[in-house]
Each structure stands twice: as C-alpha cells, then as structure tokens.
Coordinates of C-alpha atoms and ligand atoms in Angstrom, one line a residue:
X1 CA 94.6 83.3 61.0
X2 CA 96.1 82.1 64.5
X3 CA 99.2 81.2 65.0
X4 CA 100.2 78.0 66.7
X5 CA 100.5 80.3 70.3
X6 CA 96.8 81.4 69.9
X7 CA 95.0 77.7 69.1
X8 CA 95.4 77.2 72.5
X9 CA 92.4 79.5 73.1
X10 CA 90.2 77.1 70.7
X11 CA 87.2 76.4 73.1
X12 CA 88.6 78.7 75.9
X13 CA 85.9 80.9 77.1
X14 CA 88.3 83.1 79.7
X15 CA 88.2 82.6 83.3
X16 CA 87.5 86.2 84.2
X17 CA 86.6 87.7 80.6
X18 CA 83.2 89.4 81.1
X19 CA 81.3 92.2 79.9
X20 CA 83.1 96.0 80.5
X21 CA 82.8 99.3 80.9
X22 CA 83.8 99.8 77.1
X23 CA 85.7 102.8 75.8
X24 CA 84.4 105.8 74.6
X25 CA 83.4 107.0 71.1
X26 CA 86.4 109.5 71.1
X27 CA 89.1 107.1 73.3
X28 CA 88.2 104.0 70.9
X29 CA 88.8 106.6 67.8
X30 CA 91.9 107.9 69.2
X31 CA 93.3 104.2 69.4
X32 CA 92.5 103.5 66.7
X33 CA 94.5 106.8 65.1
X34 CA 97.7 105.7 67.2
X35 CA 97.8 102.5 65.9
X36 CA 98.0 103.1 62.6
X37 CA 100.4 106.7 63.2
X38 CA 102.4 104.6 65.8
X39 CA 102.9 101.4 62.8
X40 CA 106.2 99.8 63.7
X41 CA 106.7 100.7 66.7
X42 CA 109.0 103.7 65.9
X43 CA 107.5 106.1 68.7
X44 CA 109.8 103.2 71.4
X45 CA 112.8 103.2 69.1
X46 CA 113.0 107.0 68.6
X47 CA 112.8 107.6 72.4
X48 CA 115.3 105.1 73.1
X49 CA 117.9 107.6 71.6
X50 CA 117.3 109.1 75.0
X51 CA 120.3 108.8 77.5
X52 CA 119.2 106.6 80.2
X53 CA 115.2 106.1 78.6
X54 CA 115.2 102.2 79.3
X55 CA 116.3 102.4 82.3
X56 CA 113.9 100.8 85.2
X57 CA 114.4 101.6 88.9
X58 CA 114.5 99.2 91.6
X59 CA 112.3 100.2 94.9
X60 CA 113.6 97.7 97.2
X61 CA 110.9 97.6 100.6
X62 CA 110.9 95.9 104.3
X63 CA 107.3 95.4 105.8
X64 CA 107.8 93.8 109.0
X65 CA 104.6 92.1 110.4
X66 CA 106.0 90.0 113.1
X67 CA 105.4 87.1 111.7
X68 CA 105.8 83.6 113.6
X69 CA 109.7 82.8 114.5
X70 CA 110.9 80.3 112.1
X71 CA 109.3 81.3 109.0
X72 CA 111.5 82.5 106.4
X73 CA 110.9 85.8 105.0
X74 CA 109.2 86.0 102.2
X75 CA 110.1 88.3 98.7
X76 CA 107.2 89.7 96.7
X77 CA 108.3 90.9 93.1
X78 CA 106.2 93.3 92.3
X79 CA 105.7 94.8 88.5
X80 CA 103.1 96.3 86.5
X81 CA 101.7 98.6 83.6
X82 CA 104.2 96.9 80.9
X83 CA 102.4 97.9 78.2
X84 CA 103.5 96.1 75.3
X85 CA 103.5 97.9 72.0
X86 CA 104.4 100.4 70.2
X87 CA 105.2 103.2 73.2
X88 CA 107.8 100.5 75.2
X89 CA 111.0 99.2 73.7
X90 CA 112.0 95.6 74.1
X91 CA 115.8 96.9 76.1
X92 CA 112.8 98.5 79.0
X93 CA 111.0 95.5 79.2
X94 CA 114.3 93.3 79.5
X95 CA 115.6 95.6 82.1
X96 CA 112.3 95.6 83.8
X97 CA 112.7 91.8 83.9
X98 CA 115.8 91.3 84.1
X99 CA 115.6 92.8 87.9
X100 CA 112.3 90.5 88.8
X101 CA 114.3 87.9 87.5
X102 CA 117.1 88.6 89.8
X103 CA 115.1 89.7 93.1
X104 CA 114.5 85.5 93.3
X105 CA 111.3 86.0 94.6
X106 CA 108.6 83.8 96.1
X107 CA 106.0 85.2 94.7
X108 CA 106.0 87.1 91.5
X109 CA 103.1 89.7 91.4
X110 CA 101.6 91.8 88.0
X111 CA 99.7 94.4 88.2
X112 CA 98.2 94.2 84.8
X113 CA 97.8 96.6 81.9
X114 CA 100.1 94.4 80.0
X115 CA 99.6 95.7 76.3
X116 CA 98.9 98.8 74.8
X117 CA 96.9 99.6 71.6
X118 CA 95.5 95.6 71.3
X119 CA 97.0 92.0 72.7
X120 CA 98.3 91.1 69.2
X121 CA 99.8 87.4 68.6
X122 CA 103.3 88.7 69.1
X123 CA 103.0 90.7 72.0
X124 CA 100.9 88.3 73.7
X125 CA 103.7 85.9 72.7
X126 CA 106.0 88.2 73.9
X127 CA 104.2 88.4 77.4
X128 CA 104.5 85.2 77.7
X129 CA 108.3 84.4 77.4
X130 CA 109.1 87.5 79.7
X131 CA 106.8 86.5 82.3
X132 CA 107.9 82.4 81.9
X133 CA 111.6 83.8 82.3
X134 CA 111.0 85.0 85.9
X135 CA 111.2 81.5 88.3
X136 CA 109.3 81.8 91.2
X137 CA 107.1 79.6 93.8
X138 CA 104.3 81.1 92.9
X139 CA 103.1 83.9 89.8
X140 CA 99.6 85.9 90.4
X141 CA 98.9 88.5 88.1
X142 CA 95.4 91.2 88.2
X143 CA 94.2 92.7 84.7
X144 CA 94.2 96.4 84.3
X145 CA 92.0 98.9 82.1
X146 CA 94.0 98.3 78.6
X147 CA 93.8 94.9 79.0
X148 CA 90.0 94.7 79.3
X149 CA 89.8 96.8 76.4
X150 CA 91.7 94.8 74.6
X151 CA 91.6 90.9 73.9
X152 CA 91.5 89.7 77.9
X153 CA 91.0 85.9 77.2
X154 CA 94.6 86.3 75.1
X155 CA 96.2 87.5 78.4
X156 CA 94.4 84.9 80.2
X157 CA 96.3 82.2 78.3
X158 CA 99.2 83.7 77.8
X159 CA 100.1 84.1 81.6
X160 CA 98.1 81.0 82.2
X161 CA 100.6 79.2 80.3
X162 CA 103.6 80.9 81.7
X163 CA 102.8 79.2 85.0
X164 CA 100.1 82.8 86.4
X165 CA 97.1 82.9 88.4
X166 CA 95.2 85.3 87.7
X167 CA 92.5 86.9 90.4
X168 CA 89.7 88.4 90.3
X169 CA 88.1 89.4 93.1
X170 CA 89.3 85.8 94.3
X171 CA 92.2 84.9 97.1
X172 CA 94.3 82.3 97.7
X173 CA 96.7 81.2 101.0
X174 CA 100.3 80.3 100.0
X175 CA 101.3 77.2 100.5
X176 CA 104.0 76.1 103.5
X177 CA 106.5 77.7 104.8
X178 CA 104.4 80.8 104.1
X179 CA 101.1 79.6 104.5
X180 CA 100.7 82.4 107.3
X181 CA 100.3 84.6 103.7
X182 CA 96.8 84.9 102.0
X183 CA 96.9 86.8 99.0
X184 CA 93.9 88.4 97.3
X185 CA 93.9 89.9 93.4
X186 CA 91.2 92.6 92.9
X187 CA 89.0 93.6 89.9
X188 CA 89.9 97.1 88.3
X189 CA 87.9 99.9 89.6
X190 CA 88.2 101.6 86.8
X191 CA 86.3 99.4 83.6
X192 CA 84.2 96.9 86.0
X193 CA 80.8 97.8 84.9
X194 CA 77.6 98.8 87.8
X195 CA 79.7 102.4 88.1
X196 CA 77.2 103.6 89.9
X197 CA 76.7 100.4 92.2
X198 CA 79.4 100.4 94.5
X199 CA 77.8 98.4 96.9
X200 CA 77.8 95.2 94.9
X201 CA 81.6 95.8 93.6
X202 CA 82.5 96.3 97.5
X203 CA 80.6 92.8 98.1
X204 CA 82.6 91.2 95.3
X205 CA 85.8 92.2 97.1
X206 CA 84.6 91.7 100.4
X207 CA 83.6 87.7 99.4
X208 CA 87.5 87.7 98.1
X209 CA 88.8 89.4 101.5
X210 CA 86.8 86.7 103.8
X211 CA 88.9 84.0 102.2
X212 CA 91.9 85.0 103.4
X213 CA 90.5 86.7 106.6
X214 CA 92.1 83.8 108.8
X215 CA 95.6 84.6 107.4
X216 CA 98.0 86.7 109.7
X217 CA 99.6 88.4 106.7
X218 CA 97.1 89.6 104.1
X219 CA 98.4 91.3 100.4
X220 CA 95.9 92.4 98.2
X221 CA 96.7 93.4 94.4
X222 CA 94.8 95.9 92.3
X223 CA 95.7 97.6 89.0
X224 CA 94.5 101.2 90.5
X225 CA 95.0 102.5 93.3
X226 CA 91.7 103.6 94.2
X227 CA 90.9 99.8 94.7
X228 CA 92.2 101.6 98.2
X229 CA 88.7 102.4 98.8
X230 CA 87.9 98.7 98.6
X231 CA 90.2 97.5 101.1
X232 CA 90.6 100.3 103.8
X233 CA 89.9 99.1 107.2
X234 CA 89.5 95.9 106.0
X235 CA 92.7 94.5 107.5
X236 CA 94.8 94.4 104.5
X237 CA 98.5 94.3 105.4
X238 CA 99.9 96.0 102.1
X239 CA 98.1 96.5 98.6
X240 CA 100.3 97.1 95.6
X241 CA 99.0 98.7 92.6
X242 CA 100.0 100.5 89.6
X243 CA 97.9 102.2 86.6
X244 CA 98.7 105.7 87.6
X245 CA 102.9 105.8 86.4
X246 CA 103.6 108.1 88.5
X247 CA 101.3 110.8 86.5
X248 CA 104.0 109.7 83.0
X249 CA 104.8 113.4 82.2
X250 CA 105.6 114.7 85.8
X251 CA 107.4 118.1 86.5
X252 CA 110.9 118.2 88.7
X253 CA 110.3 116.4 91.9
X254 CA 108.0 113.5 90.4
X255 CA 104.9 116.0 90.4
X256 CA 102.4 114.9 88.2
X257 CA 100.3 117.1 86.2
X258 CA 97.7 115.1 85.4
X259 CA 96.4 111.2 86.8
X260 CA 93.2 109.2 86.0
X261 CA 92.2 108.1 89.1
X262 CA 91.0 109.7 92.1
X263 CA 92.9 107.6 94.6
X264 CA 96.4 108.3 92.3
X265 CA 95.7 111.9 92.3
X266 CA 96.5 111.5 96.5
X267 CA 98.9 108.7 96.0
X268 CA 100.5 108.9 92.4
X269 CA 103.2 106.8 93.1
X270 CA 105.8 105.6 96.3
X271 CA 104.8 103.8 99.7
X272 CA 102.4 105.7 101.5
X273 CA 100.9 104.4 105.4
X274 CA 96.9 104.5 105.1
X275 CA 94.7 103.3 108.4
X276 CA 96.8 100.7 108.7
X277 CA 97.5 99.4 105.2
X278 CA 100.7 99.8 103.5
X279 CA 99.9 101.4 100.2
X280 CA 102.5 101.0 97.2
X281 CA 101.7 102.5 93.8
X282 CA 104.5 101.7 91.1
X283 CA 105.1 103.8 88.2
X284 CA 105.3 101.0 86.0
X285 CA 107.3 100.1 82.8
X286 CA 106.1 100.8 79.7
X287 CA 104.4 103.8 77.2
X288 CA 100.8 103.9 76.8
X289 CA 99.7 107.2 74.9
X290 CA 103.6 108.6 74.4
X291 CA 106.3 106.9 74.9
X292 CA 108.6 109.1 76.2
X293 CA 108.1 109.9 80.7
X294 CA 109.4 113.4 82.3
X295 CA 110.3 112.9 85.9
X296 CA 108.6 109.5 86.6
X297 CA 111.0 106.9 85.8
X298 CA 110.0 103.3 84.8
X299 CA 110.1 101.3 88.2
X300 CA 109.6 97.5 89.5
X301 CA 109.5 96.8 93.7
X302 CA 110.7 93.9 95.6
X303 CA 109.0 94.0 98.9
X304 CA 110.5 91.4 102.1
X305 CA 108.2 90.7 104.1
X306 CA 109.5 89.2 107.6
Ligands
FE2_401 FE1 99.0 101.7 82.5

C-alpha cells in the first residue's frame, strides 16, 4: 500500500519516464540476490566502522568565462551518484549534504543515480528531505542508469516536490542576474534505448543544445561521462557528470581497475580540458554493488563561475 508521500503519484504519468534499455537476465538476478543478502542495510553500517568511510571531499573549481562586468558570479553545486540504500550510510549522505548545503549556491545540480537496489517509499522519502534541505535559486537534477531501472516516476516526484527540474534532453536560461547562463540536462547514454542509433540520440541532444545556443555561458549535465561525445564541439562551456565513482575500488593514486563507460575509462574522475569544454566527472557519494571504496573517496564540487 502507498504511503501518504507516494499518493502524490495517483494520475502521474512521469514527465521523462519512458521505455529503457532494461537490465539483463544475470544483472536483474544479481539485484535481486543483493537485496535480499544486503536486508537492513548492514553492508553501510558495517563499513562505517571504517576510520574516515563517511567522509565526502569537497572539489572546490573557478571557470572563468569572461562574463559581462557587473554580473555576479555565479556558484554551481554539483552532486551525484547518491545511491540510496543499502551500500550508503545516512552520516555519508549528511556529510555529502551538509557541504551543498553550505556552498550557498545558485544553482544546485544532481547528477542522478539516486537509489540503489529499488526507489522504495523511504528512500524516495529520504531523497526528498535531503535534496529540500539544500536552499538554492534554482535545483536541476538528470537521472542516471539505477534510476531508470528502478521506479523513475517516484524520483520524478520526489525531486519534483523538493523544488527540482529535472531535464532531459531539454534546456533552460536562468533567470536575471544570470540570465547570460543557459543550462541543458542530458539523457543517459548508457540505458536510452536505439543503442545502435546514435544519430537520433545526437538529434535529441542537439534540439536541447539549440535552446541555449544564444546563451554566452552554456552548462550541460549528464550522468556519464561519455554524454562527452554528445557535446564535444558543440560549444558547451563545462559538462559535469558522474556515474563512473572514480572506478569505486581504485589502487594507490586513484587508479581505477575497472569503469563501465568508455568515456570514464579516459576520464574516471577530476577536471580534465577537452576541445574546449571543461569536463568534470565526480566520484560521487554513495555504494552501489559494495559499499566499501579503495582510493576513490566520496566527493561533491562547487564550481564559480565568473
Ligand atoms: Fe552510480
């Protein structure tokens, strides 16, 4: 039975909920396994015992675009791959949070996959005060793989009602004093179905692109990286992204061994210059498969752009 959160979706057909590339037979299995193994969420607790395993970095950024004198900068918050559920204790979340909270940014930007293992009522109830406890001008938020495979039209209303936009493959220009700023949200590469049509996925982006093509500061948002094939030469400014975190179980120096995505192989995680686009690829916040991460620590971005 719904709770009282979830009758809000009576009649609600989801703005962006369509059909996806599903999981595989063996993925869909192996969910299914960790969600009942991973009951109560004592995978998060147990590797909370770990000195210094909630903690979240900070990647504080400058992009200087030489906008017009007299507008104020502006300060993107950047966060994404939370993954609520059984791999991501509450104390990373809050600290994850906690800093968007106090960045006081303009704009608050998600970078979706924001559940793990299903958008149950009390996570997506739980998405929704975190995400309502951050004030800014303006909250846009993109959906990632898990949250496609997962209930999207609860994530829909959930940061619907805690004030989101959500985007995809649609832009928007920010209102006064930074209406020099278009912003754009892209789908994810990764479960938007015609995998073998690139053309039309590259006209769906290209229809969001040419609504913010007048804008002298463009952003573009996309849960993967490889949404960098989308955008490049397009005239995007800066394109933040996440779904690779940082490769989870790196070696010393942040090396990943492994990352699903072709673009995240090249750029796993950091700020990276790319034919004139300013690539940034967070690590994210939260557990997916394990919970514990070897040498790619949780992060969230706050980016000024003057
Ligand atoms: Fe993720």
């Amino acid at each position: 039975m719904r709770g009282p959160f979830l009758s809000s979706l009576d009649g609600y057909a989801g703005c962006v909920s369509r059909q996806r590339r599903p999981y595989d037979v063996g993925h869909r299995r192996l969910e299914k396994a960790l969600a009942a193994l991973y009951v109560g969420g004592w995978p998060a607790k147990l590797w909370r015992l770990f000195p210094g395993s909630t903690q979240v970095r900070l990647e504080q950024h400058e992009l200087a675009l030489g906008r017009e004198a007299g507008r104020p900068s502006l300060r993107l918050a950047f966060g994404s791959d939370f993954h609520l559920g059984p791999t991501t204790h509450r104390a990373t979340l809050e600290r994850a949070f906690h800093l968007l909270r106090e960045a006081r940014p303009d704009v608050l930007l998600l970078g979706g996959d924001y559940v793990f293992l299903g958008a149950t009522q009390s996570r997506v109830k739980e998405l929704n005060d975190l995400v309502h406890s951050v004030r800014a001008d303006l909250k846009i938020a993109v959906l990632g793989n898990h949250d496609f495979w997962a209930r999207p039209a609860r994530l829909e209303v959930a940061l619907s009602a805690a004030g989101t936009v959500i985007l995809v493959n649609e832009a928007l220009r920010l209102p006064p004093p930074h209406d020099d700023v278009g912003i754009a949200g892209l789908d994810d590469p990764f479960t938007s179905l015609d995998q073998g049509d690139f053309e039309s996925r590259q006209h769906a982006v290209d229809e969001a692109l040419e609504k913010i093509s007048d804008a002298q500061v463009r952003i573009a948002v996309c849960h993967s990286p490889d949404g960098l094939l989308w955008v490049r030469g397009r005239g995007i400014h800066l394109l933040l992204c996440g779904h690779t975190h940082g490769g989870h179980i790196a070696l010393p120096g942040h090396r990943p061994i492994f990352v699903p995505s072709p673009m995240g192989k090249v750029y796993p995680w950091g700020r990276h210059e790319v034919d004139g686009t300013t690539l940034f690829v967070s690590r994210g916040v939260g557990g997916s498969l394990v919970p514990f991460r070897t040498w790619a620590p949780p992060d969230v971005a706050v980016f000024d752009v003057r």
